[in-house]
N, CA, C and O atoms as a GROMACS GRO file, in nm:
protein
  496
    1UNK      N    1   4.792  -0.287  -1.207
    1UNK     CA    2   4.692  -0.195  -1.120
    1UNK      C    3   4.636  -0.104  -1.227
    1UNK      O    4   4.710  -0.054  -1.310
    2UNK      N    5   4.485  -0.077  -1.225
    2UNK     CA    6   4.419  -0.011  -1.306
    2UNK      C    7   4.441   0.148  -1.279
    2UNK      O    8   4.463   0.186  -1.164
    3UNK      N    9   4.434   0.229  -1.374
    3UNK     CA   10   4.409   0.371  -1.358
    3UNK      C   11   4.246   0.402  -1.303
    3UNK      O   12   4.146   0.332  -1.317
    4UNK      N   13   4.261   0.520  -1.244
    4UNK     CA   14   4.134   0.558  -1.213
    4UNK      C   15   4.014   0.556  -1.318
    4UNK      O   16   3.905   0.501  -1.301
    5UNK      N   17   4.054   0.626  -1.426
    5UNK     CA   18   3.962   0.634  -1.546
    5UNK      C   19   3.939   0.506  -1.584
    5UNK      O   20   3.820   0.487  -1.612
    6UNK      N   21   4.028   0.385  -1.598
    6UNK     CA   22   3.990   0.268  -1.644
    6UNK      C   23   3.898   0.194  -1.545
    6UNK      O   24   3.812   0.117  -1.588
    7UNK      N   25   3.913   0.213  -1.424
    7UNK     CA   26   3.827   0.153  -1.315
    7UNK      C   27   3.674   0.212  -1.332
    7UNK      O   28   3.578   0.136  -1.319
    8UNK      N   29   3.659   0.336  -1.359
    8UNK     CA   30   3.532   0.409  -1.382
    8UNK      C   31   3.457   0.347  -1.493
    8UNK      O   32   3.339   0.310  -1.494
    9UNK      N   33   3.546   0.342  -1.590
    9UNK     CA   34   3.492   0.250  -1.740
    9UNK      C   35   3.436   0.142  -1.697
    9UNK      O   36   3.316   0.126  -1.717
   10UNK      N   37   3.500   0.060  -1.638
   10UNK     CA   38   3.443  -0.096  -1.614
   10UNK      C   39   3.338  -0.074  -1.551
   10UNK      O   40   3.234  -0.128  -1.589
   11UNK      N   41   3.339   0.009  -1.438
   11UNK     CA   42   3.204   0.022  -1.356
   11UNK      C   43   3.091   0.068  -1.448
   11UNK      O   44   2.980   0.013  -1.444
   12UNK      N   45   3.116   0.155  -1.519
   12UNK     CA   46   3.019   0.230  -1.623
   12UNK      C   47   2.956   0.108  -1.705
   12UNK      O   48   2.834   0.094  -1.721
   13UNK      N   49   3.052   0.022  -1.756
   13UNK     CA   50   3.002  -0.073  -1.843
   13UNK      C   51   2.909  -0.177  -1.778
   13UNK      O   52   2.825  -0.235  -1.847
   14UNK      N   53   2.921  -0.201  -1.652
   14UNK     CA   54   2.825  -0.275  -1.571
   14UNK      C   55   2.675  -0.247  -1.591
   14UNK      O   56   2.590  -0.333  -1.612
   15UNK      N   57   2.653  -0.105  -1.582
   15UNK     CA   58   2.536  -0.070  -1.584
   15UNK      C   59   2.470  -0.075  -1.721
   15UNK      O   60   2.347  -0.077  -1.731
   16UNK      N   61   2.550  -0.077  -1.826
   16UNK     CA   62   2.493  -0.105  -1.944
   16UNK      C   63   2.496  -0.249  -2.017
   16UNK      O   64   2.447  -0.280  -2.126
   17UNK      N   65   2.562  -0.322  -1.931
   17UNK     CA   66   2.568  -0.463  -1.961
   17UNK      C   67   2.434  -0.551  -1.974
   17UNK      O   68   2.342  -0.542  -1.892
   18UNK      N   69   2.433  -0.634  -2.081
   18UNK     CA   70   2.329  -0.724  -2.100
   18UNK      C   71   2.210  -0.669  -2.174
   18UNK      O   72   2.210  -0.552  -2.211
   19UNK      N   73   2.106  -0.751  -2.198
   19UNK     CA   74   1.982  -0.700  -2.256
   19UNK      C   75   1.890  -0.595  -2.175
   19UNK      O   76   1.904  -0.576  -2.054
   20UNK      N   77   1.812  -0.542  -2.239
   20UNK     CA   78   1.718  -0.478  -2.179
   20UNK      C   79   1.641  -0.540  -2.049
   20UNK      O   80   1.622  -0.483  -1.942
   21UNK      N   81   1.608  -0.652  -2.082
   21UNK     CA   82   1.541  -0.738  -1.978
   21UNK      C   83   1.625  -0.772  -1.862
   21UNK      O   84   1.574  -0.780  -1.750
   22UNK      N   85   1.755  -0.792  -1.883
   22UNK     CA   86   1.836  -0.826  -1.784
   22UNK      C   87   1.879  -0.697  -1.696
   22UNK      O   88   1.898  -0.704  -1.574
   23UNK      N   89   1.891  -0.589  -1.766
   23UNK     CA   90   1.919  -0.461  -1.707
   23UNK      C   91   1.788  -0.425  -1.626
   23UNK      O   92   1.810  -0.369  -1.518
   24UNK      N   93   1.672  -0.444  -1.655
   24UNK     CA   94   1.555  -0.405  -1.586
   24UNK      C   95   1.538  -0.498  -1.446
   24UNK      O   96   1.503  -0.458  -1.334
   25UNK      N   97   1.569  -0.611  -1.482
   25UNK     CA   98   1.568  -0.699  -1.357
   25UNK      C   99   1.681  -0.668  -1.267
   25UNK      O  100   1.669  -0.695  -1.147
   26UNK      N  101   1.796  -0.611  -1.314
   26UNK     CA  102   1.909  -0.593  -1.222
   26UNK      C  103   1.861  -0.447  -1.145
   26UNK      O  104   1.878  -0.419  -1.026
   27UNK      N  105   1.801  -0.370  -1.240
   27UNK     CA  106   1.762  -0.226  -1.171
   27UNK      C  107   1.662  -0.248  -1.058
   27UNK      O  108   1.664  -0.193  -0.948
   28UNK      N  109   1.576  -0.336  -1.103
   28UNK     CA  110   1.467  -0.378  -0.971
   28UNK      C  111   1.515  -0.438  -0.854
   28UNK      O  112   1.461  -0.424  -0.745
   29UNK      N  113   1.625  -0.511  -0.877
   29UNK     CA  114   1.694  -0.591  -0.762
   29UNK      C  115   1.767  -0.456  -0.678
   29UNK      O  116   1.755  -0.434  -0.557
   30UNK      N  117   1.825  -0.393  -0.750
   30UNK     CA  118   1.890  -0.294  -0.644
   30UNK      C  119   1.800  -0.190  -0.599
   30UNK      O  120   1.826  -0.138  -0.490
   31UNK      N  121   1.706  -0.153  -0.658
   31UNK     CA  122   1.579  -0.047  -0.610
   31UNK      C  123   1.516  -0.143  -0.488
   31UNK      O  124   1.484  -0.081  -0.386
   32UNK      N  125   1.496  -0.277  -0.487
   32UNK     CA  126   1.433  -0.353  -0.380
   32UNK      C  127   1.540  -0.349  -0.262
   32UNK      O  128   1.507  -0.346  -0.143
   33UNK      N  129   1.682  -0.350  -0.310
   33UNK     CA  130   1.774  -0.364  -0.210
   33UNK      C  131   1.806  -0.213  -0.140
   33UNK      O  132   1.892  -0.194  -0.054
   34UNK      N  133   1.722  -0.118  -0.193
   34UNK     CA  134   1.734   0.014  -0.137
   34UNK      C  135   1.879   0.085  -0.188
   34UNK      O  136   1.931   0.174  -0.120
   35UNK      N  137   1.931   0.043  -0.299
   35UNK     CA  138   2.046   0.074  -0.362
   35UNK      C  139   2.010   0.166  -0.470
   35UNK      O  140   2.045   0.138  -0.585
   36UNK      N  141   1.933   0.290  -0.444
   36UNK     CA  142   1.869   0.370  -0.544
   36UNK      C  143   1.967   0.437  -0.639
   36UNK      O  144   1.939   0.448  -0.758
   37UNK      N  145   2.084   0.482  -0.585
   37UNK     CA  146   2.186   0.537  -0.654
   37UNK      C  147   2.224   0.429  -0.779
   37UNK      O  148   2.230   0.470  -0.895
   38UNK      N  149   2.246   0.294  -0.748
   38UNK     CA  150   2.279   0.206  -0.865
   38UNK      C  151   2.162   0.184  -0.944
   38UNK      O  152   2.179   0.156  -1.063
   39UNK      N  153   2.054   0.191  -0.902
   39UNK     CA  154   1.911   0.149  -0.978
   39UNK      C  155   1.919   0.276  -1.066
   39UNK      O  156   1.895   0.253  -1.185
   40UNK      N  157   1.945   0.400  -1.037
   40UNK     CA  158   1.944   0.501  -1.117
   40UNK      C  159   2.017   0.482  -1.237
   40UNK      O  160   1.965   0.480  -1.348
   41UNK      N  161   2.148   0.466  -1.211
   41UNK     CA  162   2.262   0.446  -1.308
   41UNK      C  163   2.202   0.339  -1.418
   41UNK      O  164   2.214   0.370  -1.536
   42UNK      N  165   2.145   0.226  -1.388
   42UNK     CA  166   2.113   0.133  -1.485
   42UNK      C  167   1.990   0.186  -1.538
   42UNK      O  168   1.985   0.183  -1.660
   43UNK      N  169   1.864   0.244  -1.464
   43UNK     CA  170   1.745   0.311  -1.516
   43UNK      C  171   1.750   0.412  -1.621
   43UNK      O  172   1.661   0.423  -1.705
   44UNK      N  173   1.861   0.490  -1.616
   44UNK     CA  174   1.879   0.615  -1.690
   44UNK      C  175   1.903   0.566  -1.818
   44UNK      O  176   1.842   0.620  -1.911
   45UNK      N  177   1.990   0.462  -1.845
   45UNK     CA  178   2.007   0.399  -1.977
   45UNK      C  179   1.871   0.335  -2.048
   45UNK      O  180   1.840   0.348  -2.167
   46UNK      N  181   1.807   0.270  -1.958
   46UNK     CA  182   1.697   0.200  -2.009
   46UNK      C  183   1.598   0.313  -2.057
   46UNK      O  184   1.534   0.300  -2.161
   47UNK      N  185   1.587   0.413  -1.985
   47UNK     CA  186   1.492   0.502  -2.035
   47UNK      C  187   1.523   0.588  -2.156
   47UNK      O  188   1.440   0.630  -2.237
   48UNK      N  189   1.639   0.606  -2.157
   48UNK     CA  190   1.693   0.663  -2.273
   48UNK      C  191   1.686   0.584  -2.410
   48UNK      O  192   1.661   0.636  -2.519
   49UNK      N  193   1.712   0.447  -2.385
   49UNK     CA  194   1.672   0.343  -2.499
   49UNK      C  195   1.523   0.321  -2.529
   49UNK      O  196   1.486   0.277  -2.638
   50UNK      N  197   1.432   0.354  -2.422
   50UNK     CA  198   1.316   0.301  -2.441
   50UNK      C  199   1.203   0.432  -2.374
   50UNK      O  200   1.125   0.405  -2.282
   51UNK      N  201   1.209   0.542  -2.422
   51UNK     CA  202   1.144   0.652  -2.355
   51UNK      C  203   0.991   0.645  -2.332
   51UNK      O  204   0.925   0.723  -2.263
   52UNK      N  205   0.948   0.539  -2.400
   52UNK     CA  206   0.800   0.551  -2.388
   52UNK      C  207   0.740   0.435  -2.282
   52UNK      O  208   0.620   0.419  -2.259
   53UNK      N  209   0.850   0.360  -2.224
   53UNK     CA  210   0.814   0.268  -2.119
   53UNK      C  211   0.771   0.308  -2.006
   53UNK      O  212   0.864   0.326  -1.927
   54UNK      N  213   0.670   0.329  -1.963
   54UNK     CA  214   0.612   0.395  -1.844
   54UNK      C  215   0.686   0.330  -1.709
   54UNK      O  216   0.746   0.395  -1.623
   55UNK      N  217   0.670   0.211  -1.713
   55UNK     CA  218   0.722   0.119  -1.592
   55UNK      C  219   0.883   0.160  -1.551
   55UNK      O  220   0.925   0.187  -1.439
   56UNK      N  221   0.950   0.156  -1.668
   56UNK     CA  222   1.106   0.207  -1.631
   56UNK      C  223   1.115   0.347  -1.591
   56UNK      O  224   1.203   0.382  -1.512
   57UNK      N  225   1.024   0.436  -1.644
   57UNK     CA  226   1.050   0.574  -1.614
   57UNK      C  227   0.992   0.590  -1.478
   57UNK      O  228   1.042   0.671  -1.399
   58UNK      N  229   0.886   0.516  -1.444
   58UNK     CA  230   0.834   0.542  -1.300
   58UNK      C  231   0.931   0.486  -1.198
   58UNK      O  232   0.966   0.545  -1.096
   59UNK      N  233   0.972   0.361  -1.236
   59UNK     CA  234   1.088   0.332  -1.122
   59UNK      C  235   1.214   0.417  -1.117
   59UNK      O  236   1.282   0.424  -1.015
   60UNK      N  237   1.244   0.485  -1.233
   60UNK     CA  238   1.350   0.572  -1.223
   60UNK      C  239   1.307   0.700  -1.130
   60UNK      O  240   1.385   0.749  -1.049
   61UNK      N  241   1.184   0.745  -1.149
   61UNK     CA  242   1.130   0.856  -1.058
   61UNK      C  243   1.139   0.811  -0.928
   61UNK      O  244   1.193   0.890  -0.851
   62UNK      N  245   1.100   0.705  -0.881
   62UNK     CA  246   1.101   0.644  -0.758
   62UNK      C  247   1.228   0.626  -0.695
   62UNK      O  248   1.246   0.645  -0.574
   63UNK      N  249   1.319   0.590  -0.777
   63UNK     CA  250   1.469   0.590  -0.736
   63UNK      C  251   1.516   0.732  -0.692
   63UNK      O  252   1.561   0.757  -0.580
   64UNK      N  253   1.500   0.819  -0.787
   64UNK     CA  254   1.514   0.964  -0.762
   64UNK      C  255   1.449   1.014  -0.629
   64UNK      O  256   1.508   1.070  -0.536
   65UNK      N  257   1.331   0.987  -0.637
   65UNK     CA  258   1.266   1.036  -0.504
   65UNK      C  259   1.308   0.991  -0.365
   65UNK      O  260   1.312   1.066  -0.268
   66UNK      N  261   1.348   0.829  -0.365
   66UNK     CA  262   1.386   0.772  -0.252
   66UNK      C  263   1.539   0.820  -0.231
   66UNK      O  264   1.586   0.817  -0.117
   67UNK      N  265   1.606   0.857  -0.324
   67UNK     CA  266   1.742   0.924  -0.296
   67UNK      C  267   1.750   1.063  -0.286
   67UNK      O  268   1.860   1.116  -0.295
   68UNK      N  269   1.631   1.142  -0.265
   68UNK     CA  270   1.619   1.281  -0.233
   68UNK      C  271   1.663   1.355  -0.366
   68UNK      O  272   1.712   1.466  -0.346
   69UNK      N  273   1.656   1.321  -0.482
   69UNK     CA  274   1.671   1.396  -0.601
   69UNK      C  275   1.540   1.426  -0.644
   69UNK      O  276   1.483   1.363  -0.733
   70UNK      N  277   1.493   1.517  -0.585
   70UNK     CA  278   1.335   1.554  -0.592
   70UNK      C  279   1.286   1.623  -0.730
   70UNK      O  280   1.180   1.603  -0.790
   71UNK      N  281   1.402   1.717  -0.766
   71UNK     CA  282   1.366   1.781  -0.907
   71UNK      C  283   1.380   1.687  -1.019
   71UNK      O  284   1.311   1.698  -1.120
   72UNK      N  285   1.469   1.593  -1.002
   72UNK     CA  286   1.481   1.479  -1.112
   72UNK      C  287   1.356   1.403  -1.113
   72UNK      O  288   1.296   1.379  -1.217
   73UNK      N  289   1.312   1.360  -0.981
   73UNK     CA  290   1.185   1.269  -0.979
   73UNK      C  291   1.089   1.350  -1.037
   73UNK      O  292   1.023   1.293  -1.124
   74UNK      N  293   1.059   1.472  -1.014
   74UNK     CA  294   0.960   1.557  -1.054
   74UNK      C  295   0.947   1.548  -1.216
   74UNK      O  296   0.842   1.522  -1.276
   75UNK      N  297   1.083   1.576  -1.281
   75UNK     CA  298   1.083   1.564  -1.426
   75UNK      C  299   1.042   1.432  -1.473
   75UNK      O  300   0.965   1.421  -1.569
   76UNK      N  301   1.080   1.351  -1.424
   76UNK     CA  302   1.048   1.212  -1.478
   76UNK      C  303   0.896   1.182  -1.446
   76UNK      O  304   0.840   1.114  -1.532
   77UNK      N  305   0.839   1.211  -1.365
   77UNK     CA  306   0.693   1.222  -1.317
   77UNK      C  307   0.595   1.287  -1.413
   77UNK      O  308   0.490   1.238  -1.455
   78UNK      N  309   0.648   1.406  -1.441
   78UNK     CA  310   0.573   1.477  -1.555
   78UNK      C  311   0.600   1.423  -1.686
   78UNK      O  312   0.509   1.444  -1.767
   79UNK      N  313   0.699   1.361  -1.728
   79UNK     CA  314   0.706   1.295  -1.838
   79UNK      C  315   0.605   1.169  -1.844
   79UNK      O  316   0.547   1.137  -1.948
   80UNK      N  317   0.594   1.115  -1.748
   80UNK     CA  318   0.501   0.987  -1.733
   80UNK      C  319   0.366   1.047  -1.749
   80UNK      O  320   0.291   1.000  -1.834
   81UNK      N  321   0.325   1.152  -1.672
   81UNK     CA  322   0.179   1.204  -1.686
   81UNK      C  323   0.146   1.277  -1.817
   81UNK      O  324   0.032   1.289  -1.862
   82UNK      N  325   0.268   1.327  -1.878
   82UNK     CA  326   0.241   1.368  -2.005
   82UNK      C  327   0.177   1.259  -2.117
   82UNK      O  328   0.084   1.279  -2.195
   83UNK      N  329   0.246   1.153  -2.100
   83UNK     CA  330   0.209   1.028  -2.184
   83UNK      C  331   0.074   0.988  -2.140
   83UNK      O  332  -0.020   0.971  -2.218
   84UNK      N  333   0.066   0.972  -2.000
   84UNK     CA  334  -0.052   0.886  -1.922
   84UNK      C  335  -0.120   0.970  -1.812
   84UNK      O  336  -0.100   0.941  -1.694
   85UNK      N  337  -0.200   1.075  -1.848
   85UNK     CA  338  -0.246   1.178  -1.741
   85UNK      C  339  -0.318   1.107  -1.632
   85UNK      O  340  -0.336   1.168  -1.526
   86UNK      N  341  -0.364   0.977  -1.645
   86UNK     CA  342  -0.451   0.913  -1.555
   86UNK      C  343  -0.358   0.808  -1.481
   86UNK      O  344  -0.417   0.719  -1.419
   87UNK      N  345  -0.230   0.807  -1.481
   87UNK     CA  346  -0.143   0.711  -1.416
   87UNK      C  347  -0.124   0.769  -1.262
   87UNK      O  348  -0.040   0.849  -1.220
   88UNK      N  349  -0.231   0.700  -1.191
   88UNK     CA  350  -0.237   0.727  -1.052
   88UNK      C  351  -0.128   0.739  -0.959
   88UNK      O  352  -0.122   0.836  -0.883
   89UNK      N  353  -0.046   0.654  -0.957
   89UNK     CA  354   0.083   0.649  -0.890
   89UNK      C  355   0.176   0.748  -0.910
   89UNK      O  356   0.242   0.796  -0.819
   90UNK      N  357   0.184   0.788  -1.046
   90UNK     CA  358   0.274   0.909  -1.087
   90UNK      C  359   0.211   1.046  -1.041
   90UNK      O  360   0.277   1.145  -1.012
   91UNK      N  361   0.076   1.038  -1.039
   91UNK     CA  362   0.032   1.156  -0.982
   91UNK      C  363   0.051   1.190  -0.839
   91UNK      O  364   0.082   1.303  -0.801
   92UNK      N  365   0.030   1.075  -0.751
   92UNK     CA  366   0.049   1.057  -0.605
   92UNK      C  367   0.196   1.103  -0.603
   92UNK      O  368   0.226   1.210  -0.550
   93UNK      N  369   0.268   1.040  -0.648
   93UNK     CA  370   0.424   1.069  -0.629
   93UNK      C  371   0.475   1.216  -0.655
   93UNK      O  372   0.559   1.271  -0.584
   94UNK      N  373   0.420   1.270  -0.756
   94UNK     CA  374   0.432   1.403  -0.808
   94UNK      C  375   0.406   1.502  -0.698
   94UNK      O  376   0.479   1.596  -0.666
   95UNK      N  377   0.281   1.462  -0.639
   95UNK     CA  378   0.227   1.552  -0.542
   95UNK      C  379   0.320   1.551  -0.434
   95UNK      O  380   0.356   1.658  -0.385
   96UNK      N  381   0.369   1.428  -0.385
   96UNK     CA  382   0.456   1.408  -0.268
   96UNK      C  383   0.599   1.481  -0.293
   96UNK      O  384   0.652   1.545  -0.202
   97UNK      N  385   0.652   1.471  -0.408
   97UNK     CA  386   0.770   1.527  -0.457
   97UNK      C  387   0.753   1.663  -0.442
   97UNK      O  388   0.838   1.718  -0.372
   98UNK      N  389   0.665   1.733  -0.490
   98UNK     CA  390   0.637   1.882  -0.460
   98UNK      C  391   0.633   1.919  -0.309
   98UNK      O  392   0.688   2.016  -0.257
   99UNK      N  393   0.553   1.817  -0.245
   99UNK     CA  394   0.553   1.876  -0.094
   99UNK      C  395   0.673   1.880  -0.046
   99UNK      O  396   0.703   1.978   0.022
  100UNK      N  397   0.770   1.777  -0.068
  100UNK     CA  398   0.887   1.761  -0.015
  100UNK      C  399   0.977   1.868  -0.060
  100UNK      O  400   1.068   1.906   0.014
  101UNK      N  401   0.958   1.917  -0.170
  101UNK     CA  402   1.034   2.041  -0.197
  101UNK      C  403   0.961   2.183  -0.154
  101UNK      O  404   0.994   2.291  -0.204
  102UNK      N  405   0.872   2.170  -0.068
  102UNK     CA  406   0.824   2.298  -0.018
  102UNK      C  407   0.741   2.363  -0.102
  102UNK      O  408   0.739   2.485  -0.112
  103UNK      N  409   0.667   2.284  -0.167
  103UNK     CA  410   0.552   2.360  -0.287
  103UNK      C  411   0.422   2.298  -0.280
  103UNK      O  412   0.364   2.243  -0.374
  104UNK      N  413   0.374   2.315  -0.144
  104UNK     CA  414   0.224   2.250  -0.112
  104UNK      C  415   0.139   2.298  -0.206
  104UNK      O  416   0.065   2.210  -0.250
  105UNK      N  417   0.123   2.401  -0.250
  105UNK     CA  418   0.002   2.462  -0.336
  105UNK      C  419   0.015   2.412  -0.446
  105UNK      O  420  -0.090   2.382  -0.503
  106UNK      N  421   0.127   2.389  -0.507
  106UNK     CA  422   0.152   2.284  -0.643
  106UNK      C  423   0.105   2.136  -0.623
  106UNK      O  424   0.038   2.067  -0.700
  107UNK      N  425   0.155   2.108  -0.509
  107UNK     CA  426   0.118   1.956  -0.490
  107UNK      C  427  -0.048   1.915  -0.469
  107UNK      O  428  -0.098   1.806  -0.496
  108UNK      N  429  -0.103   2.014  -0.422
  108UNK     CA  430  -0.242   1.996  -0.365
  108UNK      C  431  -0.338   1.935  -0.487
  108UNK      O  432  -0.406   1.834  -0.470
  109UNK      N  433  -0.335   1.997  -0.595
  109UNK     CA  434  -0.414   1.949  -0.701
  109UNK      C  435  -0.376   1.791  -0.751
  109UNK      O  436  -0.466   1.714  -0.785
  110UNK      N  437  -0.256   1.757  -0.750
  110UNK     CA  438  -0.197   1.637  -0.792
  110UNK      C  439  -0.241   1.528  -0.676
  110UNK      O  440  -0.272   1.413  -0.707
  111UNK      N  441  -0.241   1.565  -0.563
  111UNK     CA  442  -0.285   1.463  -0.450
  111UNK      C  443  -0.425   1.451  -0.435
  111UNK      O  444  -0.471   1.345  -0.392
  112UNK      N  445  -0.521   1.570  -0.473
  112UNK     CA  446  -0.641   1.541  -0.480
  112UNK      C  447  -0.688   1.473  -0.601
  112UNK      O  448  -0.797   1.415  -0.595
  113UNK      N  449  -0.622   1.471  -0.710
  113UNK     CA  450  -0.646   1.403  -0.835
  113UNK      C  451  -0.619   1.259  -0.804
  113UNK      O  452  -0.705   1.176  -0.831
  114UNK      N  453  -0.503   1.223  -0.748
  114UNK     CA  454  -0.451   1.081  -0.702
  114UNK      C  455  -0.559   1.017  -0.616
  114UNK      O  456  -0.587   0.898  -0.631
  115UNK      N  457  -0.624   1.098  -0.519
  115UNK     CA  458  -0.712   1.032  -0.430
  115UNK      C  459  -0.844   1.010  -0.505
  115UNK      O  460  -0.916   0.913  -0.483
  116UNK      N  461  -0.870   1.098  -0.588
  116UNK     CA  462  -1.007   1.084  -0.663
  116UNK      C  463  -0.986   0.959  -0.763
  116UNK      O  464  -1.082   0.885  -0.780
  117UNK      N  465  -0.889   0.938  -0.816
  117UNK     CA  466  -0.853   0.825  -0.905
  117UNK      C  467  -0.852   0.717  -0.833
  117UNK      O  468  -0.903   0.618  -0.886
  118UNK      N  469  -0.805   0.706  -0.718
  118UNK     CA  470  -0.804   0.571  -0.620
  118UNK      C  471  -0.935   0.568  -0.548
  118UNK      O  472  -0.955   0.467  -0.481
  119UNK      N  473  -1.018   0.650  -0.549
  119UNK     CA  474  -1.146   0.646  -0.473
  119UNK      C  475  -1.151   0.680  -0.332
  119UNK      O  476  -1.249   0.667  -0.259
  120UNK      N  477  -1.020   0.730  -0.296
  120UNK     CA  478  -1.020   0.766  -0.151
  120UNK      C  479  -1.084   0.909  -0.147
  120UNK      O  480  -1.110   0.980  -0.244
  121UNK      N  481  -1.102   0.934  -0.019
  121UNK     CA  482  -1.145   1.069   0.026
  121UNK      C  483  -1.020   1.154   0.065
  121UNK      O  484  -0.937   1.120   0.150
  122UNK      N  485  -1.018   1.258  -0.004
  122UNK     CA  486  -0.890   1.349   0.047
  122UNK      C  487  -0.884   1.384   0.186
  122UNK      O  488  -0.991   1.402   0.244
  123UNK      N  489  -0.787   1.396   0.241
  123UNK     CA  490  -0.762   1.418   0.394
  123UNK      C  491  -0.778   1.562   0.416
  123UNK      O  492  -0.773   1.588   0.537
  124UNK      N  493  -0.797   1.681   0.329
  124UNK     CA  494  -0.792   1.816   0.372
  124UNK      C  495  -0.897   1.878   0.255
  124UNK      O  496  -0.923   1.998   0.254
   0.00000   0.00000   0.00000
């Protein structure tokens, strides 16, 4: 029988196991299955290893968003936008995350910019 710490170590190893490509595929699988917490655990390691990869950081932000970890989603989205200010989806998600945190005045410019980037007419 395993001790509690030993079992945790084994499960933590799972999230780090395999190549970056295998972990990316695994993270997307869990995200698609709506297992956002598991996706986060895998993606945090990938983002730490490859901080310049927009796709991984954006999926991490989405997993945080869908698991209601809105301040963490906001942090990741701001990091994406710092590197790529015209990343439309990150801009949209940041606006939505700010809205969900009860910060509509901060959200509005991001939502307007996302709408302008996509060619949509803003609703307000």
